[in-house]
Amino acid sequence: MIEISKLGFSYDKQQAPIISGLDLTIREGEWLTVLGRNGSGKSTLARLLNGLLLPSAGQVCVDGLTTLEPDQLWRVREKVAFVFQNPENQFIATSVEDDIAFGPENLGYPREEIIQRVERALELMNLQPIRSKAPHLLSGGEKQRVAIAGALAMASRYLVLDEPTSMLDPQMRRAVLESLHFLHRELGMAIIYITNIMEEALLAERIIVLDQGRIAREGTPVEIFADQQWLLSMGLDLPQISRLSGMLDQAGYHQFAGIVDFQQLLETILCAK
Ligand SMILES: Nc1ncnc2c1ncn2[C@@H]1O[C@H](COP(=O)(O)OP(=O)(O)OP(=O)(O)O)[C@@H](O)[C@H]1O
Ligand SMILES: [Mg+2]
């Protein structure tokens, strides 16, 4: 469990805090999506989760370990891994497998364990065929899968992803999302997923919407996407399916109100016939 209490953060002490008074509990194995307009503090919050940034107030505790204590921080990093938006910025080594090994090497694991972790991550992300390739020669989707594999080789409980698909074409986006679903479903990893793509937000079990460094609202996708005016006022878009169910509702077909699932939409159409 990640327990965030009264969290505050500022990059510059002279200026208003970027995150303030934020309380949030992230459960083991859940898929939590973080939404919010540009500048609302999503990336800052993500970096606070594994101690890339340290709180100015309050604290972040991961399975009882606080990021504020240097001797606990490295254990937090064994649990919480981070994948950035742009995979280009995160490669260090000259081959995929060496790159994946870099994180566990840095955490000081013995050689045998490093090999095991790298092999497992290569297998999970289906990267064996390209294990010897240079990361900069890969496609965007492959790069992002290498970045996720690198994160997996380091940490095993929580994966924080900051707009990981925003640079990918639809096919690569699907491949990355399928990989994440596998980790979530089969390995029970918690996924903390920052996105501004509303179709992706529908995949969440729970959504938080950030506004000016605070949680403006929290709920399931059905709850969050029910209030379309409010979402627009938060600078967010609507998923296509919400747009359609909203239009049908307004046209007098109230049975469609709030539908965010294609199967449910189809069943409601078939019932209406
Ligand atoms: N390194 C930094 N130094 C100073 N201010 C920063 C820094 N990084 C971010 N900020 C400021 O903090 C605020 C929140 O930024 P953050 O990157 O967390 O937002 P975000 O919700 O991730 O936005 P986006 O949707 O554009 O990625 C912004 O006002 C931004 O200008
Ligand atoms: Mg951001």
mmCIF file with all atom_site columns, C-alpha atoms in Angstrom, residues 21 53 81 89 120 150 197 239:
data_model
loop_
_atom_site.group_PDB
_atom_site.id
_atom_site.type_symbol
_atom_site.label_atom_id
_atom_site.label_alt_id
_atom_site.label_comp_id
_atom_site.label_asym_id
_atom_site.label_entity_id
_atom_site.label_seq_id
_atom_site.pdbx_PDB_ins_code
_atom_site.Cartn_x
_atom_site.Cartn_y
_atom_site.Cartn_z
_atom_site.occupancy
_atom_site.B_iso_or_equiv
_atom_site.pdbx_formal_charge
_atom_site.auth_seq_id
_atom_site.auth_comp_id
_atom_site.auth_asym_id
_atom_site.auth_atom_id
_atom_site.pdbx_PDB_model_num
ATOM 1 C CA . GLY A 1 21  ? -2.503  18.827  1.430   1.00 0.00 ? 21  GLY A CA 1
ATOM 2 C CA . LEU A 1 53  ? 11.312  14.166  -5.562  1.00 0.00 ? 53  LEU A CA 1
ATOM 3 C CA . ALA A 1 81  ? 9.385   1.877   -10.512 1.00 0.00 ? 81  ALA A CA 1
ATOM 4 C CA . ASN A 1 89  ? 15.525  9.976   -22.290 1.00 0.00 ? 89  ASN A CA 1
ATOM 5 C CA . ARG A 1 120 ? 12.335  -12.346 -16.377 1.00 0.00 ? 120 ARG A CA 1
ATOM 6 C CA . GLY A 1 150 ? 13.887  -1.882  -17.011 1.00 0.00 ? 150 GLY A CA 1
ATOM 7 C CA . ILE A 1 197 ? -6.044  10.074  -23.313 1.00 0.00 ? 197 ILE A CA 1
ATOM 8 C CA . PRO A 1 239 ? -14.110 9.517   -24.185 1.00 0.00 ? 239 PRO A CA 1
#
